[in-house]
Short mmCIF file of C-alpha atoms in Angstrom, two decimals:
data_model
loop_
_atom_site.label_atom_id
_atom_site.label_comp_id
_atom_site.label_asym_id
_atom_site.label_seq_id
_atom_site.Cartn_x
_atom_site.Cartn_y
_atom_site.Cartn_z
CA MET A 10 38.83 -24.61 -42.05
CA PRO A 11 41.55 -24.05 -40.44
CA MET A 12 44.70 -26.86 -40.34
CA ARG A 13 47.16 -27.40 -38.80
CA GLU A 14 50.35 -29.33 -40.25
CA ALA A 15 51.91 -31.69 -37.37
CA GLY A 16 54.11 -34.13 -37.80
CA GLY A 17 53.27 -34.17 -41.72
CA GLN A 18 49.86 -35.16 -40.91
CA LYS A 19 46.67 -32.33 -41.33
CA LEU A 20 45.15 -31.69 -37.96
CA TRP A 21 41.82 -29.75 -37.42
CA GLN A 22 41.27 -26.15 -35.73
CA ARG A 23 37.83 -24.32 -34.76
CA ARG A 24 39.52 -21.50 -34.73
CA THR A 25 42.52 -19.81 -36.35
CA GLY A 26 45.76 -19.18 -34.38
CA ARG A 27 44.75 -15.17 -34.26
CA GLU A 28 40.81 -16.26 -33.45
CA SER A 29 41.99 -18.29 -30.65
CA LEU A 30 44.18 -15.85 -29.15
CA PHE A 31 41.10 -13.42 -29.67
CA HIS A 32 38.71 -15.41 -27.44
CA TRP A 33 41.20 -15.97 -24.71
CA VAL A 34 41.91 -12.32 -24.54
CA LEU A 35 38.02 -11.97 -23.99
CA TRP A 36 37.80 -14.43 -21.25
CA LEU A 37 40.42 -13.14 -19.54
CA ILE A 38 39.05 -9.54 -19.60
CA GLY A 39 35.30 -11.30 -18.75
CA ILE A 40 37.62 -13.13 -15.95
CA ALA A 41 38.59 -9.41 -14.93
CA ILE A 42 35.24 -7.74 -14.54
CA PHE A 43 33.98 -10.47 -12.52
CA ALA A 44 36.52 -9.81 -10.14
CA TYR A 45 36.15 -6.35 -9.86
CA CYS A 46 32.83 -6.93 -9.00
CA TRP A 47 33.01 -9.87 -7.20
CA GLN A 48 36.14 -7.20 -4.44
CA GLN A 49 33.50 -4.23 -5.13
CA ILE A 50 30.53 -6.93 -3.46
CA SER A 51 32.96 -8.68 -0.75
CA GLU A 52 34.29 -4.49 0.24
CA ALA A 53 30.57 -3.81 0.90
CA THR A 54 30.29 -6.49 2.93
CA THR A 55 30.21 -7.45 6.87
CA TRP A 56 32.30 -10.68 6.31
CA PHE A 57 31.48 -10.94 10.44
CA PHE A 58 27.75 -11.43 9.50
CA VAL A 59 27.96 -13.15 6.46
CA TRP A 60 29.91 -15.62 9.54
CA ASP A 61 27.34 -15.40 11.94
CA ALA A 62 24.33 -16.25 9.06
CA PRO A 63 24.11 -19.79 9.90
CA ARG A 64 23.12 -19.12 13.60
CA ILE A 65 21.09 -15.86 12.67
CA ALA A 66 19.42 -18.51 10.02
CA GLY A 67 18.36 -20.94 12.24
CA ASP A 68 17.50 -18.12 14.50
CA ILE A 69 14.99 -17.02 12.72
CA TRP A 70 13.22 -19.96 11.45
CA ASP A 71 12.99 -20.78 15.44
CA ARG A 72 11.03 -17.86 15.62
CA ALA A 73 9.10 -18.28 12.27
CA THR A 74 7.78 -22.04 13.14
CA PRO A 75 5.17 -22.55 13.94
CA PRO A 76 3.34 -20.38 12.00
CA LYS A 77 0.85 -18.21 13.04
CA TRP A 78 -3.03 -20.60 12.14
CA GLU A 79 -5.23 -18.18 14.23
CA TYR A 80 -3.52 -14.44 12.28
CA ILE A 81 -4.95 -16.33 8.70
CA THR A 82 -8.57 -14.42 9.47
CA GLN A 83 -7.29 -11.08 9.77
CA LEU A 84 -5.87 -11.59 6.21
CA GLY A 85 -8.82 -12.30 3.71
CA GLU A 86 -9.17 -8.48 2.99
CA PRO A 87 -5.37 -7.90 2.09
CA ILE A 88 -5.91 -11.34 -0.17
CA TRP A 89 -8.63 -10.04 -1.84
CA ASP A 90 -7.27 -6.42 -1.92
CA THR A 91 -4.54 -7.80 -3.77
CA LEU A 92 -6.65 -9.96 -6.20
CA ASN A 93 -8.14 -6.62 -7.14
CA ILE A 94 -4.99 -4.97 -7.51
CA ALA A 95 -4.33 -7.45 -9.98
CA THR A 96 -6.87 -7.91 -11.97
CA LEU A 97 -8.17 -4.52 -12.16
CA GLY A 98 -4.93 -3.33 -12.67
CA THR A 99 -4.34 -5.90 -16.09
CA ILE A 100 -7.72 -5.53 -17.41
CA ILE A 101 -6.99 -1.14 -17.25
CA ALA A 102 -3.58 -1.95 -18.77
CA LEU A 103 -5.17 -4.32 -21.73
CA LEU A 104 -7.27 -0.98 -22.21
CA LEU A 105 -4.52 1.02 -23.03
CA ALA A 106 -2.41 -1.82 -24.50
CA VAL A 107 -4.08 -2.13 -27.58
CA PRO A 108 -3.79 1.48 -29.00
CA VAL A 109 -0.50 1.36 -28.04
CA ALA A 110 -0.14 -1.95 -29.92
CA PHE A 111 -1.03 -1.01 -33.10
CA LEU A 112 0.42 2.56 -33.53
CA ALA A 113 3.85 0.35 -32.51
CA ALA A 114 3.14 -2.26 -35.09
CA ARG A 115 4.87 -1.92 -38.35
CA ASN A 116 1.98 -3.08 -40.97
CA THR A 117 -0.83 -0.98 -39.21
CA THR A 118 0.81 2.52 -37.14
CA PRO A 119 -0.14 5.54 -39.50
CA SER A 120 2.67 6.88 -39.29
CA ARG A 121 6.25 5.07 -39.40
CA VAL A 122 8.20 7.84 -38.75
CA PHE A 123 6.53 10.06 -36.25
CA ILE A 124 3.62 7.79 -34.37
CA ARG A 125 5.46 4.40 -34.08
CA PRO A 126 8.54 5.16 -31.99
CA ILE A 127 6.70 7.24 -29.80
CA ALA A 128 4.69 3.97 -29.01
CA LEU A 129 7.86 2.45 -28.61
CA LEU A 130 9.46 4.57 -26.26
CA ILE A 131 5.92 4.03 -24.11
CA ILE A 132 6.50 0.94 -24.19
CA VAL A 133 9.71 0.20 -23.10
CA SER A 134 10.03 3.25 -20.33
CA THR A 135 6.61 1.23 -18.76
CA ARG A 136 8.22 -1.91 -18.57
CA SER A 137 11.78 -0.90 -18.59
CA ILE A 138 10.81 0.60 -14.42
CA ASN A 139 9.85 -1.94 -11.92
CA SER A 140 5.92 -1.73 -10.48
CA LEU A 141 7.35 -0.67 -7.04
CA ILE A 142 8.70 2.10 -8.25
CA TRP A 143 5.55 2.80 -9.93
CA ALA A 144 3.99 2.59 -6.96
CA LEU A 145 6.09 4.96 -5.38
CA LEU A 146 5.57 7.24 -7.71
CA LEU A 147 1.80 6.90 -7.25
CA ILE A 148 1.79 6.79 -3.73
CA ALA A 149 4.07 10.19 -3.74
CA ILE A 150 1.07 11.37 -6.18
CA ILE A 151 -2.16 9.79 -5.16
CA GLY A 152 -1.56 8.84 -1.79
CA PRO A 153 -0.93 5.71 -0.42
CA GLY A 154 -3.42 2.72 -1.13
CA VAL A 155 -5.35 -0.18 -3.34
CA PHE A 156 -5.94 3.04 -6.26
CA ALA A 157 -2.11 3.53 -5.66
CA GLY A 158 -1.24 -0.91 -6.73
CA VAL A 159 -4.13 -0.88 -9.36
CA VAL A 160 -2.87 2.43 -10.82
CA ALA A 161 1.05 1.12 -10.64
CA ILE A 162 0.45 -2.02 -12.23
CA ALA A 163 -1.75 -1.19 -14.39
CA ILE A 164 1.14 1.24 -16.29
CA ARG A 165 4.38 -1.09 -15.56
CA SER A 166 1.66 -3.81 -17.54
CA ILE A 167 0.92 -1.93 -20.49
CA GLY A 168 4.53 -2.02 -21.95
CA PHE A 169 4.44 -5.67 -21.73
CA CYS A 170 1.54 -6.55 -22.80
CA ALA A 171 1.72 -3.78 -25.62
CA LYS A 172 5.43 -5.46 -26.81
CA LEU A 173 3.82 -9.11 -27.04
CA LEU A 174 0.80 -7.91 -28.97
CA TYR A 175 2.45 -5.57 -31.62
CA GLU A 176 5.13 -8.67 -32.68
CA ALA A 177 1.19 -10.56 -32.77
CA ILE A 178 0.17 -7.99 -35.32
CA GLU A 179 3.36 -8.16 -37.12
CA GLU A 180 2.92 -11.56 -37.90
CA ILE A 181 -0.46 -11.48 -38.95
CA ASP A 182 -1.59 -13.16 -42.50
CA GLN A 183 -1.89 -10.37 -44.79
CA THR A 184 -3.74 -12.57 -47.25
CA GLN A 185 -6.62 -12.94 -45.08
CA VAL A 186 -6.71 -8.78 -45.07
CA GLU A 187 -6.46 -8.38 -48.41
CA ALA A 188 -9.07 -10.71 -49.25
CA ILE A 189 -11.17 -8.36 -46.31
CA THR A 190 -9.84 -5.18 -48.29
CA ALA A 191 -10.78 -6.54 -51.16
CA THR A 192 -14.54 -6.59 -50.52
CA GLY A 193 -14.36 -3.13 -49.99
CA ALA A 194 -14.63 -2.63 -46.64
CA SER A 195 -13.34 0.34 -44.75
CA ARG A 196 -10.42 1.15 -42.46
CA TRP A 197 -12.11 -0.02 -39.81
CA GLN A 198 -14.11 -3.28 -40.84
CA VAL A 199 -10.95 -4.80 -42.16
CA MET A 200 -9.29 -4.26 -38.58
CA ALA A 201 -12.42 -5.49 -37.21
CA TYR A 202 -12.81 -9.32 -39.36
CA GLY A 203 -9.19 -8.97 -41.14
CA ILE A 204 -6.54 -8.67 -38.02
CA LEU A 205 -9.39 -8.67 -34.60
CA PRO A 206 -9.87 -12.10 -35.40
CA GLN A 207 -6.03 -13.03 -35.69
CA ILE A 208 -4.64 -12.06 -32.71
CA MET A 209 -7.50 -12.89 -30.76
CA PRO A 210 -5.85 -16.40 -29.45
CA ALA A 211 -2.04 -14.29 -28.71
CA PHE A 212 -4.80 -11.45 -26.48
CA ALA A 213 -6.42 -13.94 -24.80
CA GLY A 214 -2.76 -15.79 -23.94
CA ILE A 215 -1.20 -12.72 -23.15
CA ALA A 216 -3.76 -11.15 -20.53
CA VAL A 217 -3.64 -14.44 -18.70
CA PHE A 218 -0.47 -14.43 -18.50
CA ARG A 219 0.59 -11.16 -17.55
CA TRP A 220 -2.40 -11.49 -14.86
CA ASP A 221 -0.22 -14.92 -13.78
CA ILE A 222 2.62 -11.79 -12.93
CA ASN A 223 0.15 -9.23 -11.51
CA ILE A 224 -0.33 -11.38 -8.80
CA ARG A 225 2.75 -12.37 -7.54
CA GLU A 226 3.59 -8.39 -7.93
CA SER A 227 0.47 -7.36 -5.93
CA THR A 228 1.59 -9.29 -3.50
CA VAL A 229 4.58 -7.31 -2.40
CA LEU A 230 3.23 -3.57 -3.43
CA GLY A 231 1.83 -3.15 0.24
CA LEU A 232 6.01 -3.20 1.08
CA VAL A 233 5.72 0.80 -0.10
CA GLY A 234 2.56 1.01 0.71
CA ALA A 235 0.56 0.53 -2.24
CA GLY A 236 -2.25 -1.84 -0.58
CA GLY A 237 -2.36 -5.87 -0.66
CA ILE A 238 -1.59 -8.34 1.67
CA GLY A 239 2.46 -6.65 1.38
CA LEU A 240 0.89 -4.28 3.89
CA GLN A 241 0.35 -7.25 6.45
CA LEU A 242 3.96 -8.24 5.36
CA SER A 243 6.03 -5.04 6.28
CA ALA A 244 3.93 -4.23 9.58
CA SER A 245 4.51 -7.86 10.66
CA LEU A 246 8.60 -7.34 9.41
CA ASN A 247 8.75 -3.87 11.04
CA VAL A 248 7.44 -5.87 14.86
CA LEU A 249 9.96 -8.69 13.73
CA ALA A 250 6.95 -11.05 14.29
CA TRP A 251 8.40 -14.02 12.71
CA PRO A 252 5.76 -16.23 13.04
CA GLN A 253 2.98 -13.77 11.37
CA VAL A 254 5.61 -13.34 8.50
CA SER A 255 6.03 -16.91 8.26
CA LEU A 256 1.98 -17.59 7.91
CA ILE A 257 2.02 -14.70 4.97
CA LEU A 258 5.05 -16.44 3.15
CA LEU A 259 2.60 -19.58 3.00
CA VAL A 260 -0.37 -17.42 1.99
CA ILE A 261 1.87 -15.78 -0.56
CA LEU A 262 3.09 -19.10 -1.67
CA MET A 263 -0.89 -20.12 -1.89
CA ALA A 264 -1.58 -17.72 -4.02
CA VAL A 265 0.93 -17.83 -6.54
CA VAL A 266 1.00 -21.45 -7.11
CA ILE A 267 -3.37 -21.50 -7.85
CA SER A 268 -2.40 -18.35 -10.08
CA GLU A 269 0.08 -20.16 -11.97
CA TRP A 270 -2.30 -23.04 -12.69
CA VAL A 271 -5.72 -20.95 -13.23
CA SER A 272 -3.58 -19.73 -15.64
CA ALA A 273 -2.50 -23.19 -17.42
CA LYS A 274 -5.67 -23.94 -17.25
CA VAL A 275 -6.78 -20.77 -19.20
CA ARG A 276 -4.65 -20.82 -21.37
CA GLY A 277 -4.78 -24.80 -21.93
CA ALA A 278 -8.27 -24.40 -22.80
CA ILE A 279 -7.65 -21.08 -25.11
CA ILE A 280 -4.21 -22.11 -27.82
CA MET B 24 -31.84 -10.28 -49.10
CA SER B 25 -35.41 -10.73 -49.89
CA THR B 26 -37.03 -13.38 -47.37
CA GLU B 27 -37.17 -15.79 -50.17
CA LEU B 28 -33.81 -15.94 -50.98
CA ALA B 29 -32.31 -15.65 -46.87
CA ALA B 30 -34.90 -18.85 -47.04
CA ILE B 31 -32.58 -20.23 -50.25
CA VAL B 32 -29.42 -19.47 -48.22
CA GLY B 33 -30.35 -20.02 -44.97
CA LYS B 34 -29.41 -19.25 -41.95
CA PRO B 35 -26.60 -16.33 -41.98
CA TRP B 36 -23.49 -17.72 -40.97
CA LYS B 37 -22.33 -16.74 -36.88
CA LYS B 38 -19.12 -17.53 -35.18
CA PRO B 39 -19.66 -20.47 -32.81
CA PRO B 40 -19.07 -19.70 -29.27
CA PHE B 41 -16.11 -19.98 -27.07
CA VAL B 42 -17.87 -22.07 -24.45
CA GLN B 43 -20.08 -24.11 -26.19
CA ARG B 44 -22.84 -24.60 -23.02
CA PRO B 45 -24.89 -21.40 -22.36
CA TRP B 46 -25.79 -21.45 -19.26
CA LEU B 47 -22.08 -22.46 -18.67
CA ARG B 48 -21.71 -19.28 -20.70
CA TRP B 49 -24.00 -17.25 -19.03
CA ALA B 50 -22.80 -18.26 -15.87
CA LEU B 51 -19.37 -17.33 -16.14
CA MET B 52 -20.37 -14.22 -17.74
CA ILE B 53 -22.66 -12.57 -15.14
CA GLY B 54 -19.69 -14.03 -12.34
CA PHE B 55 -17.37 -12.16 -14.12
CA ALA B 56 -18.97 -8.93 -14.24
CA ALA B 57 -20.56 -9.61 -10.62
CA TYR B 58 -16.81 -10.04 -9.56
CA LEU B 59 -15.67 -6.62 -11.16
CA VAL B 60 -18.54 -4.92 -9.86
CA ALA B 61 -17.57 -5.96 -6.23
CA ALA B 62 -13.77 -5.28 -6.73
CA PHE B 63 -14.74 -1.57 -8.35
CA LEU B 64 -17.12 -0.95 -5.18
CA THR B 65 -13.98 -1.88 -2.11
CA ILE B 66 -11.58 0.42 -3.79
CA ASP B 67 -12.20 3.76 -2.43
CA VAL B 68 -10.64 6.27 -3.81
CA ASN B 69 -9.72 9.46 -1.51
CA TRP B 70 -11.01 11.58 -4.91
CA SER B 71 -9.83 15.23 -2.75
CA ARG B 72 -5.91 13.20 -2.15
CA VAL B 73 -5.95 13.07 -5.60
CA TYR B 74 -6.75 16.13 -6.63
CA GLU B 75 -4.06 17.27 -3.95
CA GLY B 76 -1.78 15.05 -5.73
CA LEU B 77 -2.27 16.01 -9.27
CA GLU B 78 -0.27 18.98 -8.75
CA ARG B 79 2.92 16.75 -7.36
CA GLY B 80 2.05 14.64 -10.68
CA LYS B 81 2.28 17.28 -12.80
CA GLN B 82 5.54 18.47 -10.69
CA PHE B 83 7.30 14.61 -11.49
CA VAL B 84 6.02 14.21 -15.01
CA LEU B 85 7.78 17.86 -15.88
CA ALA B 86 11.27 17.27 -13.58
CA PHE B 87 11.42 14.83 -17.02
CA THR B 88 11.96 18.23 -18.86
CA SER B 89 15.08 18.79 -16.72
CA PRO B 90 15.95 16.03 -14.65
CA ASP B 91 18.61 16.85 -11.93
CA PHE B 92 22.05 14.32 -12.53
CA THR B 93 24.44 17.01 -11.47
CA SER B 94 23.01 18.09 -7.29
CA ARG B 95 23.23 13.86 -6.14
CA SER B 96 25.88 12.60 -9.09
CA GLY B 97 27.26 11.32 -6.35
CA ASP B 98 24.79 9.31 -4.89
CA ILE B 99 23.62 8.25 -8.35
CA TRP B 100 27.15 7.44 -9.58
CA ASP B 101 27.41 5.02 -6.74
CA GLY B 102 24.19 3.36 -6.69
CA MET B 103 24.37 2.88 -10.37
CA LEU B 104 27.60 1.06 -9.93
CA GLU B 105 26.70 -1.18 -7.28
CA SER B 106 23.76 -1.93 -9.28
CA VAL B 107 25.89 -2.97 -12.27
CA ILE B 108 28.16 -4.84 -10.11
CA MET B 109 25.35 -6.80 -8.93
CA THR B 110 23.92 -7.24 -11.67
CA VAL B 111 27.29 -8.80 -13.39
CA ALA B 112 28.42 -9.79 -10.24
CA ALA B 113 24.93 -12.50 -10.03
CA SER B 114 25.02 -12.99 -13.57
CA VAL B 115 27.99 -14.57 -14.33
CA VAL B 116 27.26 -16.92 -10.84
CA GLY B 117 23.85 -17.68 -11.16
CA ILE B 118 24.26 -18.66 -14.97
CA ALA B 119 27.71 -21.18 -13.68
CA ILE B 120 24.66 -22.62 -11.58
CA SER B 121 22.08 -22.77 -13.52
CA ILE B 122 23.82 -25.07 -16.18
CA PRO B 123 24.73 -28.09 -14.30
CA ILE B 124 20.77 -27.30 -12.92
CA ALA B 125 19.76 -27.38 -16.04
CA LEU B 126 21.32 -30.81 -17.27
CA GLY B 127 19.44 -32.46 -14.35
CA ALA B 128 16.19 -31.23 -14.98
CA ALA B 129 16.05 -32.26 -18.44
CA ARG B 130 13.82 -35.82 -18.23
CA ASN B 131 17.01 -37.13 -21.86
CA ILE B 132 19.35 -36.86 -20.02
CA ALA B 133 19.03 -37.38 -16.10
CA PRO B 134 18.04 -40.00 -13.89
CA LEU B 135 14.56 -40.15 -11.98
CA PRO B 136 16.31 -38.56 -8.29
CA ILE B 137 17.92 -36.36 -9.70
CA TYR B 138 15.58 -34.68 -12.39
CA LEU B 139 13.70 -34.70 -9.38
CA ILE B 140 15.94 -32.60 -6.81
CA CYS B 141 16.81 -30.19 -9.83
CA ARG B 142 13.23 -29.55 -10.25
CA SER B 143 12.01 -29.03 -6.72
CA ILE B 144 15.04 -26.44 -6.57
CA ILE B 145 13.54 -24.25 -9.59
CA ALA B 146 10.01 -24.51 -8.44
CA VAL B 147 11.48 -23.00 -5.06
CA SER B 148 13.53 -20.55 -6.54
CA ARG B 149 10.50 -19.67 -9.06
CA ALA B 150 7.69 -19.31 -6.81
CA LEU B 151 9.70 -16.31 -4.41
CA GLN B 152 9.29 -13.30 -5.23
CA GLU B 153 12.69 -11.50 -5.91
CA ILE B 154 12.08 -8.69 -2.99
CA ILE B 155 10.89 -11.87 -1.08
CA VAL B 156 14.16 -13.29 -0.62
CA ALA B 157 15.77 -10.17 -0.22
CA ILE B 158 14.48 -9.34 2.83
CA LEU B 159 14.66 -12.54 3.70
CA LEU B 160 18.78 -12.46 2.61
CA VAL B 161 18.89 -9.11 4.39
CA ALA B 162 17.48 -10.13 7.35
CA ILE B 163 20.26 -12.79 7.51
CA PHE B 164 23.53 -11.71 5.83
CA GLY B 165 23.10 -7.68 6.90
CA PHE B 166 22.73 -4.82 4.67
CA GLY B 167 24.17 -4.23 1.51
CA PRO B 168 24.90 -5.74 -2.05
CA LEU B 169 26.13 -9.34 -0.62
CA ALA B 170 22.28 -9.83 -0.29
CA GLY B 171 21.20 -8.13 -3.48
CA PHE B 172 24.17 -10.47 -5.09
CA LEU B 173 22.30 -13.51 -3.69
CA THR B 174 18.74 -12.66 -4.14
CA LEU B 175 19.73 -12.08 -7.99
CA SER B 176 22.05 -15.44 -8.44
CA PHE B 177 18.60 -17.04 -6.75
CA ALA B 178 16.40 -16.19 -9.22
CA THR B 179 18.64 -16.30 -12.05
CA ILE B 180 18.79 -19.78 -11.17
CA GLY B 181 14.94 -20.62 -11.41
CA PHE B 182 14.42 -19.12 -14.45
CA LEU B 183 17.20 -19.74 -16.83
CA SER B 184 17.27 -23.33 -15.80
CA LYS B 185 13.65 -24.29 -16.59
CA LEU B 186 13.77 -22.44 -20.26
CA LEU B 187 17.59 -24.42 -20.96
CA ALA B 188 16.32 -27.58 -19.21
CA GLU B 189 12.97 -27.38 -21.27
CA ASP B 190 15.16 -26.27 -24.85
CA ILE B 191 17.37 -30.15 -23.99
CA GLU B 192 14.60 -31.37 -23.51
CA SER B 193 13.30 -30.65 -26.79
CA MET B 194 16.21 -31.01 -28.74
CA ASP B 195 17.88 -33.73 -31.81
CA ARG B 196 18.16 -37.32 -30.29
CA VAL B 197 19.84 -38.34 -33.67
CA GLN B 198 22.63 -35.44 -33.30
CA ALA B 199 23.49 -36.74 -29.39
CA GLU B 200 22.89 -40.83 -30.49
CA ALA B 201 25.52 -39.93 -33.02
CA ILE B 202 28.32 -38.55 -30.76
CA LYS B 203 27.21 -41.24 -27.76
CA ALA B 204 27.74 -44.02 -30.89
CA SER B 205 31.38 -42.89 -31.79
CA GLY B 206 31.96 -43.91 -28.34
CA ALA B 207 32.40 -40.45 -26.39
CA LYS B 208 32.50 -40.57 -22.51
CA TRP B 209 29.86 -38.51 -20.72
CA SER B 210 31.56 -35.30 -20.98
CA GLN B 211 32.25 -35.38 -24.19
CA TRP B 212 28.24 -36.46 -25.10
CA ILE B 213 27.45 -33.52 -23.34
CA ASN B 214 30.07 -31.20 -24.53
CA TYR B 215 29.34 -32.46 -28.40
CA GLY B 216 26.37 -33.69 -28.52
CA VAL B 217 24.33 -31.67 -26.50
CA GLN B 218 26.03 -28.22 -26.00
CA PRO B 219 25.93 -26.52 -29.65
CA GLN B 220 22.98 -27.64 -29.58
CA VAL B 221 21.35 -25.59 -27.22
CA MET B 222 24.05 -22.90 -26.76
CA PRO B 223 22.71 -20.67 -29.11
CA ARG B 224 19.60 -20.28 -26.73
CA LEU B 225 21.80 -20.28 -23.68
CA ILE B 226 23.35 -16.83 -25.06
CA GLY B 227 20.42 -15.40 -25.55
CA LEU B 228 18.32 -16.56 -22.91
CA SER B 229 21.62 -15.09 -20.58
CA MET B 230 21.21 -11.28 -22.42
CA TYR B 231 17.82 -11.64 -21.42
CA ARG B 232 18.08 -12.39 -17.88
CA ILE B 233 21.21 -9.90 -17.66
CA ASP B 234 18.95 -7.10 -18.64
CA ILE B 235 15.94 -8.83 -15.88
CA ASN B 236 18.57 -8.45 -13.32
CA PHE B 237 19.63 -5.24 -13.74
CA ARG B 238 15.84 -3.77 -13.89
CA GLU B 239 15.48 -5.83 -10.60
CA SER B 240 18.67 -4.91 -9.06
CA ALA B 241 17.31 -0.82 -9.71
CA ILE B 242 14.85 -2.39 -6.58
CA LEU B 243 15.96 -4.99 -4.20
CA GLY B 244 17.87 -0.67 -2.54
CA LEU B 245 14.24 0.00 -1.38
CA VAL B 246 14.68 -3.08 1.75
CA GLY B 247 18.70 -2.71 1.97
CA ALA B 248 19.75 -4.41 -0.28
CA GLY B 249 22.37 -2.54 -2.43
CA GLY B 250 21.99 -1.02 -5.79
CA ILE B 251 20.17 2.49 -7.06
CA GLY B 252 16.85 1.19 -5.47
CA ALA B 253 18.11 3.11 -2.09
CA THR B 254 19.21 6.41 -3.80
CA LEU B 255 15.98 6.50 -5.91
CA ASN B 256 13.43 5.93 -2.91
CA THR B 257 15.16 8.43 -0.85
CA ALA B 258 14.83 10.81 -3.79
CA PHE B 259 11.09 10.54 -2.95
CA ASP B 260 10.98 9.98 -0.22
CA ARG B 261 12.74 13.88 -0.28
CA TYR B 262 10.03 14.37 -3.58
CA GLU B 263 13.02 15.69 -5.33
CA TYR B 264 11.36 14.36 -8.30
CA ASP B 265 14.33 16.14 -10.64
CA THR B 266 16.75 13.27 -9.40
CA ALA B 267 14.13 11.11 -9.27
CA ALA B 268 13.29 11.72 -12.80
CA ALA B 269 17.14 11.35 -13.68
CA ILE B 270 17.89 7.88 -12.48
CA LEU B 271 14.22 6.99 -14.24
CA LEU B 272 16.21 8.69 -17.12
CA ILE B 273 19.32 6.11 -16.70
CA ILE B 274 17.49 2.80 -15.94
CA ILE B 275 15.20 3.18 -19.23
CA GLY B 276 18.82 4.20 -20.85
CA VAL B 277 20.81 1.29 -19.55
CA VAL B 278 18.14 -1.00 -20.09
CA MET B 279 17.08 -0.32 -23.75
CA ALA B 280 21.15 -0.20 -24.81
CA LEU B 281 20.87 -3.50 -22.78
CA GLU B 282 18.35 -4.63 -25.30
CA TYR B 283 20.08 -3.28 -28.24
CA LEU B 284 23.50 -5.21 -27.25
CA SER B 285 21.42 -8.49 -26.96
CA GLY B 286 19.64 -7.95 -29.70
CA ILE B 287 23.34 -7.44 -31.99
CA ILE B 288 25.12 -10.54 -30.15
CA ARG B 289 22.08 -12.91 -29.88
CA GLU B 290 21.71 -12.21 -34.23
CA ARG B 291 25.14 -13.34 -34.09
CA VAL B 292 25.02 -16.52 -32.10
CA GLN B 293 21.95 -17.78 -34.12
#
């Protein structure tokens, strides 16, 4: 432990002189980077708009209140589409994520050298690209609409589900698997009776968790044209129909709160 | 197995069903199946359009074998730099703001009124998606990275404060009380009793949030809030798949690098 002599008394210090110098330099570099970033942002900003922001915000608020309640009759179908995009997307993603997870888990993959890296690459690349970008891409390929939204959500969710699932597979209790193997079970029987029962709770939890996230993501997919309530949002924004925008935002907020409540209930029942 | 033996051993074991009441179980299953059918039927897929699109899909996949980093390198570089700058600035500001809010949202530290205020800040920040916040902020502050920076900072608060507050609530009381018993002031109590216990978690969560902020910054450009998203959107609009592929590869690369880096940093602090 670093000590320092001061007036004949030993004083405890957290770090040695050299270490604390190093820490100060690190802080200095960090602050310099932040200052540079801030300077770049402020250069790209029209500050007149920022000083004017309170007035604009107040103006928007005045226009947006009260919400146009009659418009809600036109939101039934978009909400139904949004729900479908999230649910079907989650189901497809889970179907695809299960094999990927088994190929990625160290204890179940057929080959750690060749197949595991490929599975991990699928996981990373689907996870790191936002569903809006997937939607943009799919709209260019298969045209706008709900179908593109479902596929976008499905692809985006594969990585997330497979990552959590393969971590669950790697954490299973190996003795149970050995017990099943010792009875002379085939590879598939070991899978069905040794591994699956152990990861079922994790699987159900992941499914509900991702469904909840997907409800949120599918509400904005329409901004790029992939169906759901986001289409109404972007249409209303384009014509500056603020009372409609505020109603749509309220509906989205309700959908998010309800889905969170449902997923909390279901997870409580499973775990 | 002979019938006599079966009678002696009794019925074979069967897994108990997840939902105990049979009628409820069947109602749930039938209801879910009916919903799935209804959901599938309402999606009308224009298969001829999909078929036409397959060619473009093939081109896009092929573009990954020859990504074009050069012809739009200026735009890519500017967009990427802006994304990184937004990520760094927003993470620093967001984390700095979320620490006091997390302290306020931990029931074992904060008095009830402060607790309720901080919890409602967290709830609002978590309920609104980044892209919707970005739309509103662009409308208020104008186009550019400032709106993106504010969006990401705002989203960081909800994420980090919530998880950090939960960690503070589950900390070891004894250590904190020992510091208090030595006559420490409130600030000393937080600094020596609470902070060392939650620091590794704070660093881990911050790294994770930087990762998320970078990924989000890649889409904020779609609504005009700065970053690489705008460049990506133009590339898709012009069907320049090789440029789009290059951008996506860069994003994946940066995310992988961040994940690797955060793994190293988390290992060192924990």
